[in-house]
Structure formats: C-alpha cells, structure tokens
Amino acid sequence: MSNEQVNLFSIIDAYVYQSFSSIIGEMVVVQTTQGSLRGVLKTVMPDHLVVEISNRPFYIRTTEVVWVSPE
C-alpha cells in the first residue's frame, strides 16, 4: 500500500470519527457487515464505536460499519 493510500484512509476515518462524535448519546441504528444493532451511541474512538443495548456495551469496529442512522 502506498503512502497516498494510507493518507486517504486516514482522512476518511477522520471524517467518519467526527460525524459519529456529533451523535454521541443518541439512539442509533448501526448496520454492520454482520447485521444491524439498535441502541445508544456511548463512545466513539478512531477504531471502534460503543453502542449500549439493554445496559450492555457492544464494541463495533469502525471497519465493520456500513452505515449509522440516528433514530
């Protein structure tokens, strides 16, 4: 992988991180490559999200997220 490709992924990840950060504390639906989850977005990190469902945290790798929608 060239440096240009690495930099492009870093920029895209930064936008995703910033977008997810703006909806922390809200109910969300997260579609992943394995299915969908519905709960409260608790934390956003550069490599994962934490969605709380029935008082239990679910850690979702950012690379597995297809889309996120506030409810």
PDB file of N, CA and C in Angstrom:
ATOM      1  N   MET A   1       0.859  -1.178   0.000  1.00  0.00           N
ATOM      2  CA  MET A   1       0.000   0.000   0.000  1.00  0.00           C
ATOM      3  C   MET A   1       0.901   1.234   0.000  1.00  0.00           C
ATOM      4  N   SER A   2       0.628   2.184  -0.882  1.00  0.00           N
ATOM      5  CA  SER A   2       1.445   3.381  -0.980  1.00  0.00           C
ATOM      6  C   SER A   2       1.074   4.381   0.114  1.00  0.00           C
ATOM      7  N   ASN A   3       1.934   5.370   0.313  1.00  0.00           N
ATOM      8  CA  ASN A   3       1.668   6.419   1.303  1.00  0.00           C
ATOM      9  C   ASN A   3       0.405   7.197   0.969  1.00  0.00           C
ATOM     10  N   GLU A   4       0.135   7.395  -0.339  1.00  0.00           N
ATOM     11  CA  GLU A   4      -1.085   8.105  -0.740  1.00  0.00           C
ATOM     12  C   GLU A   4      -2.326   7.353  -0.280  1.00  0.00           C
ATOM     13  N   GLN A   5      -2.335   6.030  -0.414  1.00  0.00           N
ATOM     14  CA  GLN A   5      -3.481   5.238   0.009  1.00  0.00           C
ATOM     15  C   GLN A   5      -3.650   5.295   1.521  1.00  0.00           C
ATOM     16  N   VAL A   6      -2.559   5.223   2.271  1.00  0.00           N
ATOM     17  CA  VAL A   6      -2.630   5.304   3.730  1.00  0.00           C
ATOM     18  C   VAL A   6      -3.183   6.655   4.147  1.00  0.00           C
ATOM     19  N   ASN A   7      -2.711   7.746   3.550  1.00  0.00           N
ATOM     20  CA  ASN A   7      -3.200   9.083   3.880  1.00  0.00           C
ATOM     21  C   ASN A   7      -4.675   9.236   3.540  1.00  0.00           C
ATOM     22  N   LEU A   8      -5.129   8.682   2.427  1.00  0.00           N
ATOM     23  CA  LEU A   8      -6.530   8.767   2.038  1.00  0.00           C
ATOM     24  C   LEU A   8      -7.410   8.082   3.082  1.00  0.00           C
ATOM     25  N   PHE A   9      -7.022   6.889   3.525  1.00  0.00           N
ATOM     26  CA  PHE A   9      -7.795   6.181   4.546  1.00  0.00           C
ATOM     27  C   PHE A   9      -7.826   6.973   5.850  1.00  0.00           C
ATOM     28  N   SER A  10      -6.730   7.610   6.217  1.00  0.00           N
ATOM     29  CA  SER A  10      -6.682   8.397   7.445  1.00  0.00           C
ATOM     30  C   SER A  10      -7.641   9.580   7.374  1.00  0.00           C
ATOM     31  N   ILE A  11      -7.714  10.224   6.224  1.00  0.00           N
ATOM     32  CA  ILE A  11      -8.620  11.362   6.060  1.00  0.00           C
ATOM     33  C   ILE A  11     -10.069  10.887   6.139  1.00  0.00           C
ATOM     34  N   ILE A  12     -10.405   9.801   5.471  1.00  0.00           N
ATOM     35  CA  ILE A  12     -11.770   9.279   5.506  1.00  0.00           C
ATOM     36  C   ILE A  12     -12.153   8.907   6.930  1.00  0.00           C
ATOM     37  N   ASP A  13     -11.275   8.224   7.639  1.00  0.00           N
ATOM     38  CA  ASP A  13     -11.538   7.836   9.023  1.00  0.00           C
ATOM     39  C   ASP A  13     -11.779   9.060   9.907  1.00  0.00           C
ATOM     40  N   ALA A  14     -11.054  10.125   9.687  1.00  0.00           N
ATOM     41  CA  ALA A  14     -11.223  11.344  10.480  1.00  0.00           C
ATOM     42  C   ALA A  14     -12.622  11.926  10.278  1.00  0.00           C
ATOM     43  N   TYR A  15     -13.128  11.922   9.053  1.00  0.00           N
ATOM     44  CA  TYR A  15     -14.478  12.418   8.787  1.00  0.00           C
ATOM     45  C   TYR A  15     -15.536  11.537   9.441  1.00  0.00           C
ATOM     46  N   VAL A  16     -15.343  10.227   9.361  1.00  0.00           N
ATOM     47  CA  VAL A  16     -16.282   9.296   9.989  1.00  0.00           C
ATOM     48  C   VAL A  16     -16.279   9.504  11.499  1.00  0.00           C
ATOM     49  N   TYR A  17     -15.115   9.605  12.086  1.00  0.00           N
ATOM     50  CA  TYR A  17     -14.978   9.831  13.531  1.00  0.00           C
ATOM     51  C   TYR A  17     -15.690  11.114  13.948  1.00  0.00           C
ATOM     52  N   GLN A  18     -15.471  12.192  13.208  1.00  0.00           N
ATOM     53  CA  GLN A  18     -16.099  13.477  13.513  1.00  0.00           C
ATOM     54  C   GLN A  18     -17.622  13.389  13.388  1.00  0.00           C
ATOM     55  N   SER A  19     -18.112  12.717  12.362  1.00  0.00           N
ATOM     56  CA  SER A  19     -19.557  12.587  12.166  1.00  0.00           C
ATOM     57  C   SER A  19     -20.197  11.788  13.293  1.00  0.00           C
ATOM     58  N   PHE A  20     -19.592  10.654  13.658  1.00  0.00           N
ATOM     59  CA  PHE A  20     -20.131   9.833  14.741  1.00  0.00           C
ATOM     60  C   PHE A  20     -20.083  10.578  16.072  1.00  0.00           C
ATOM     61  N   SER A  21     -19.036  11.367  16.290  1.00  0.00           N
ATOM     62  CA  SER A  21     -18.892  12.106  17.552  1.00  0.00           C
ATOM     63  C   SER A  21     -20.033  13.087  17.778  1.00  0.00           C
ATOM     64  N   SER A  22     -20.632  13.569  16.704  1.00  0.00           N
ATOM     65  CA  SER A  22     -21.705  14.560  16.835  1.00  0.00           C
ATOM     66  C   SER A  22     -23.025  13.947  17.302  1.00  0.00           C
ATOM     67  N   ILE A  23     -23.127  12.601  17.325  1.00  0.00           N
ATOM     68  CA  ILE A  23     -24.386  11.967  17.743  1.00  0.00           C
ATOM     69  C   ILE A  23     -24.217  11.087  18.989  1.00  0.00           C
ATOM     70  N   ILE A  24     -23.142  11.290  19.737  1.00  0.00           N
ATOM     71  CA  ILE A  24     -22.944  10.543  20.989  1.00  0.00           C
ATOM     72  C   ILE A  24     -24.116  10.842  21.932  1.00  0.00           C
ATOM     73  N   GLY A  25     -24.636   9.801  22.562  1.00  0.00           N
ATOM     74  CA  GLY A  25     -25.752   9.937  23.489  1.00  0.00           C
ATOM     75  C   GLY A  25     -27.115   9.750  22.848  1.00  0.00           C
ATOM     76  N   GLU A  26     -27.152   9.644  21.539  1.00  0.00           N
ATOM     77  CA  GLU A  26     -28.422   9.473  20.825  1.00  0.00           C
ATOM     78  C   GLU A  26     -28.668   8.004  20.501  1.00  0.00           C
ATOM     79  N   MET A  27     -29.953   7.671  20.328  1.00  0.00           N
ATOM     80  CA  MET A  27     -30.324   6.345  19.836  1.00  0.00           C
ATOM     81  C   MET A  27     -29.898   6.255  18.378  1.00  0.00           C
ATOM     82  N   VAL A  28     -29.265   5.144  18.021  1.00  0.00           N
ATOM     83  CA  VAL A  28     -28.806   4.951  16.656  1.00  0.00           C
ATOM     84  C   VAL A  28     -29.113   3.534  16.190  1.00  0.00           C
ATOM     85  N   VAL A  29     -29.148   3.376  14.884  1.00  0.00           N
ATOM     86  CA  VAL A  29     -29.161   2.061  14.258  1.00  0.00           C
ATOM     87  C   VAL A  29     -27.837   1.969  13.519  1.00  0.00           C
ATOM     88  N   VAL A  30     -27.088   0.907  13.806  1.00  0.00           N
ATOM     89  CA  VAL A  30     -25.795   0.699  13.161  1.00  0.00           C
ATOM     90  C   VAL A  30     -25.898  -0.555  12.302  1.00  0.00           C
ATOM     91  N   GLN A  31     -25.722  -0.393  11.015  1.00  0.00           N
ATOM     92  CA  GLN A  31     -25.685  -1.535  10.111  1.00  0.00           C
ATOM     93  C   GLN A  31     -24.231  -1.948   9.946  1.00  0.00           C
ATOM     94  N   THR A  32     -23.925  -3.199  10.266  1.00  0.00           N
ATOM     95  CA  THR A  32     -22.569  -3.718  10.102  1.00  0.00           C
ATOM     96  C   THR A  32     -22.581  -4.775   9.011  1.00  0.00           C
ATOM     97  N   THR A  33     -21.417  -5.286   8.721  1.00  0.00           N
ATOM     98  CA  THR A  33     -21.328  -6.348   7.721  1.00  0.00           C
ATOM     99  C   THR A  33     -21.984  -7.632   8.216  1.00  0.00           C
ATOM    100  N   GLN A  34     -22.247  -7.727   9.529  1.00  0.00           N
ATOM    101  CA  GLN A  34     -22.845  -8.927  10.117  1.00  0.00           C
ATOM    102  C   GLN A  34     -24.319  -8.767  10.481  1.00  0.00           C
ATOM    103  N   GLY A  35     -24.875  -7.560  10.374  1.00  0.00           N
ATOM    104  CA  GLY A  35     -26.266  -7.308  10.744  1.00  0.00           C
ATOM    105  C   GLY A  35     -26.409  -5.927  11.345  1.00  0.00           C
ATOM    106  N   SER A  36     -27.575  -5.648  11.935  1.00  0.00           N
ATOM    107  CA  SER A  36     -27.797  -4.311  12.493  1.00  0.00           C
ATOM    108  C   SER A  36     -27.983  -4.377  14.003  1.00  0.00           C
ATOM    109  N   LEU A  37     -27.643  -3.261  14.643  1.00  0.00           N
ATOM    110  CA  LEU A  37     -27.789  -3.096  16.085  1.00  0.00           C
ATOM    111  C   LEU A  37     -28.497  -1.783  16.343  1.00  0.00           C
ATOM    112  N   ARG A  38     -29.321  -1.746  17.372  1.00  0.00           N
ATOM    113  CA  ARG A  38     -30.056  -0.534  17.741  1.00  0.00           C
ATOM    114  C   ARG A  38     -29.803  -0.265  19.222  1.00  0.00           C
ATOM    115  N   GLY A  39     -29.325   0.946  19.539  1.00  0.00           N
ATOM    116  CA  GLY A  39     -29.056   1.300  20.926  1.00  0.00           C
ATOM    117  C   GLY A  39     -28.538   2.718  21.032  1.00  0.00           C
ATOM    118  N   VAL A  40     -27.986   3.047  22.189  1.00  0.00           N
ATOM    119  CA  VAL A  40     -27.460   4.390  22.438  1.00  0.00           C
ATOM    120  C   VAL A  40     -25.969   4.401  22.114  1.00  0.00           C
ATOM    121  N   LEU A  41     -25.560   5.354  21.293  1.00  0.00           N
ATOM    122  CA  LEU A  41     -24.145   5.512  20.976  1.00  0.00           C
ATOM    123  C   LEU A  41     -23.455   6.128  22.186  1.00  0.00           C
ATOM    124  N   LYS A  42     -22.581   5.374  22.832  1.00  0.00           N
ATOM    125  CA  LYS A  42     -21.942   5.819  24.066  1.00  0.00           C
ATOM    126  C   LYS A  42     -20.568   6.430  23.846  1.00  0.00           C
ATOM    127  N   THR A  43     -19.781   5.828  22.983  1.00  0.00           N
ATOM    128  CA  THR A  43     -18.406   6.273  22.783  1.00  0.00           C
ATOM    129  C   THR A  43     -18.016   6.096  21.324  1.00  0.00           C
ATOM    130  N   VAL A  44     -17.177   7.006  20.854  1.00  0.00           N
ATOM    131  CA  VAL A  44     -16.620   6.899  19.512  1.00  0.00           C
ATOM    132  C   VAL A  44     -15.103   7.013  19.633  1.00  0.00           C
ATOM    133  N   MET A  45     -14.417   6.030  19.120  1.00  0.00           N
ATOM    134  CA  MET A  45     -12.961   6.034  19.074  1.00  0.00           C
ATOM    135  C   MET A  45     -12.554   5.903  17.610  1.00  0.00           C
ATOM    136  N   PRO A  46     -11.312   6.221  17.278  1.00  0.00           N
ATOM    137  CA  PRO A  46     -10.915   6.127  15.864  1.00  0.00           C
ATOM    138  C   PRO A  46     -11.096   4.742  15.254  1.00  0.00           C
ATOM    139  N   ASP A  47     -11.017   3.680  16.064  1.00  0.00           N
ATOM    140  CA  ASP A  47     -11.113   2.339  15.506  1.00  0.00           C
ATOM    141  C   ASP A  47     -12.376   1.573  15.884  1.00  0.00           C
ATOM    142  N   HIS A  48     -13.216   2.133  16.772  1.00  0.00           N
ATOM    143  CA  HIS A  48     -14.444   1.423  17.158  1.00  0.00           C
ATOM    144  C   HIS A  48     -15.495   2.357  17.744  1.00  0.00           C
ATOM    145  N   LEU A  49     -16.732   1.850  17.781  1.00  0.00           N
ATOM    146  CA  LEU A  49     -17.861   2.534  18.407  1.00  0.00           C
ATOM    147  C   LEU A  49     -18.322   1.668  19.572  1.00  0.00           C
ATOM    148  N   VAL A  50     -18.938   2.300  20.570  1.00  0.00           N
ATOM    149  CA  VAL A  50     -19.572   1.543  21.636  1.00  0.00           C
ATOM    150  C   VAL A  50     -21.051   1.907  21.623  1.00  0.00           C
ATOM    151  N   VAL A  51     -21.894   0.903  21.393  1.00  0.00           N
ATOM    152  CA  VAL A  51     -23.339   1.082  21.396  1.00  0.00           C
ATOM    153  C   VAL A  51     -23.883   0.304  22.585  1.00  0.00           C
ATOM    154  N   GLU A  52     -24.656   0.986  23.435  1.00  0.00           N
ATOM    155  CA  GLU A  52     -25.231   0.334  24.607  1.00  0.00           C
ATOM    156  C   GLU A  52     -26.627  -0.189  24.270  1.00  0.00           C
ATOM    157  N   ILE A  53     -26.799  -1.495  24.476  1.00  0.00           N
ATOM    158  CA  ILE A  53     -28.073  -2.152  24.212  1.00  0.00           C
ATOM    159  C   ILE A  53     -28.459  -2.911  25.474  1.00  0.00           C
ATOM    160  N   SER A  54     -29.610  -2.565  26.065  1.00  0.00           N
ATOM    161  CA  SER A  54     -30.075  -3.202  27.300  1.00  0.00           C
ATOM    162  C   SER A  54     -29.002  -3.162  28.391  1.00  0.00           C
ATOM    163  N   ASN A  55     -28.417  -1.979  28.572  1.00  0.00           N
ATOM    164  CA  ASN A  55     -27.384  -1.745  29.583  1.00  0.00           C
ATOM    165  C   ASN A  55     -26.111  -2.562  29.393  1.00  0.00           C
ATOM    166  N   ARG A  56     -25.863  -3.032  28.182  1.00  0.00           N
ATOM    167  CA  ARG A  56     -24.642  -3.777  27.877  1.00  0.00           C
ATOM    168  C   ARG A  56     -23.924  -3.100  26.715  1.00  0.00           C
ATOM    169  N   PRO A  57     -22.618  -2.913  26.854  1.00  0.00           N
ATOM    170  CA  PRO A  57     -21.866  -2.285  25.765  1.00  0.00           C
ATOM    171  C   PRO A  57     -21.543  -3.281  24.649  1.00  0.00           C
ATOM    172  N   PHE A  58     -21.720  -2.836  23.422  1.00  0.00           N
ATOM    173  CA  PHE A  58     -21.315  -3.604  22.255  1.00  0.00           C
ATOM    174  C   PHE A  58     -20.245  -2.793  21.540  1.00  0.00           C
ATOM    175  N   TYR A  59     -19.105  -3.403  21.333  1.00  0.00           N
ATOM    176  CA  TYR A  59     -17.974  -2.749  20.688  1.00  0.00           C
ATOM    177  C   TYR A  59     -17.977  -3.136  19.212  1.00  0.00           C
ATOM    178  N   ILE A  60     -18.027  -2.119  18.353  1.00  0.00           N
ATOM    179  CA  ILE A  60     -18.141  -2.356  16.916  1.00  0.00           C
ATOM    180  C   ILE A  60     -16.940  -1.711  16.236  1.00  0.00           C
ATOM    181  N   ARG A  61     -16.167  -2.516  15.532  1.00  0.00           N
ATOM    182  CA  ARG A  61     -15.024  -1.977  14.799  1.00  0.00           C
ATOM    183  C   ARG A  61     -15.525  -1.052  13.690  1.00  0.00           C
ATOM    184  N   THR A  62     -14.903   0.094  13.551  1.00  0.00           N
ATOM    185  CA  THR A  62     -15.298   1.078  12.539  1.00  0.00           C
ATOM    186  C   THR A  62     -15.241   0.471  11.136  1.00  0.00           C
ATOM    187  N   THR A  63     -14.294  -0.409  10.904  1.00  0.00           N
ATOM    188  CA  THR A  63     -14.163  -1.019   9.577  1.00  0.00           C
ATOM    189  C   THR A  63     -15.337  -1.928   9.231  1.00  0.00           C
ATOM    190  N   GLU A  64     -16.123  -2.340  10.233  1.00  0.00           N
ATOM    191  CA  GLU A  64     -17.278  -3.213  10.009  1.00  0.00           C
ATOM    192  C   GLU A  64     -18.577  -2.433   9.789  1.00  0.00           C
ATOM    193  N   VAL A  65     -18.548  -1.118   9.996  1.00  0.00           N
ATOM    194  CA  VAL A  65     -19.757  -0.292   9.887  1.00  0.00           C
ATOM    195  C   VAL A  65     -20.064  -0.006   8.426  1.00  0.00           C
ATOM    196  N   VAL A  66     -21.300  -0.301   8.024  1.00  0.00           N
ATOM    197  CA  VAL A  66     -21.777   0.008   6.687  1.00  0.00           C
ATOM    198  C   VAL A  66     -22.439   1.386   6.697  1.00  0.00           C
ATOM    199  N   TRP A  67     -23.329   1.606   7.676  1.00  0.00           N
ATOM    200  CA  TRP A  67     -23.965   2.920   7.858  1.00  0.00           C
ATOM    201  C   TRP A  67     -24.475   3.042   9.285  1.00  0.00           C
ATOM    202  N   VAL A  68     -24.689   4.304   9.685  1.00  0.00           N
ATOM    203  CA  VAL A  68     -25.253   4.627  11.005  1.00  0.00           C
ATOM    204  C   VAL A  68     -26.339   5.660  10.784  1.00  0.00           C
ATOM    205  N   SER A  69     -27.475   5.476  11.484  1.00  0.00           N
ATOM    206  CA  SER A  69     -28.568   6.431  11.374  1.00  0.00           C
ATOM    207  C   SER A  69     -29.097   6.767  12.758  1.00  0.00           C
ATOM    208  N   PRO A  70     -29.195   8.073  13.097  1.00  0.00           N
ATOM    209  CA  PRO A  70     -29.834   8.445  14.353  1.00  0.00           C
ATOM    210  C   PRO A  70     -31.316   8.087  14.294  1.00  0.00           C
ATOM    211  N   GLU A  71     -31.890   7.708  15.446  1.00  0.00           N
ATOM    212  CA  GLU A  71     -33.321   7.389  15.471  1.00  0.00           C
ATOM    213  C   GLU A  71     -34.100   8.539  16.033  1.00  0.00           C
TER     214      GLU A  71
END
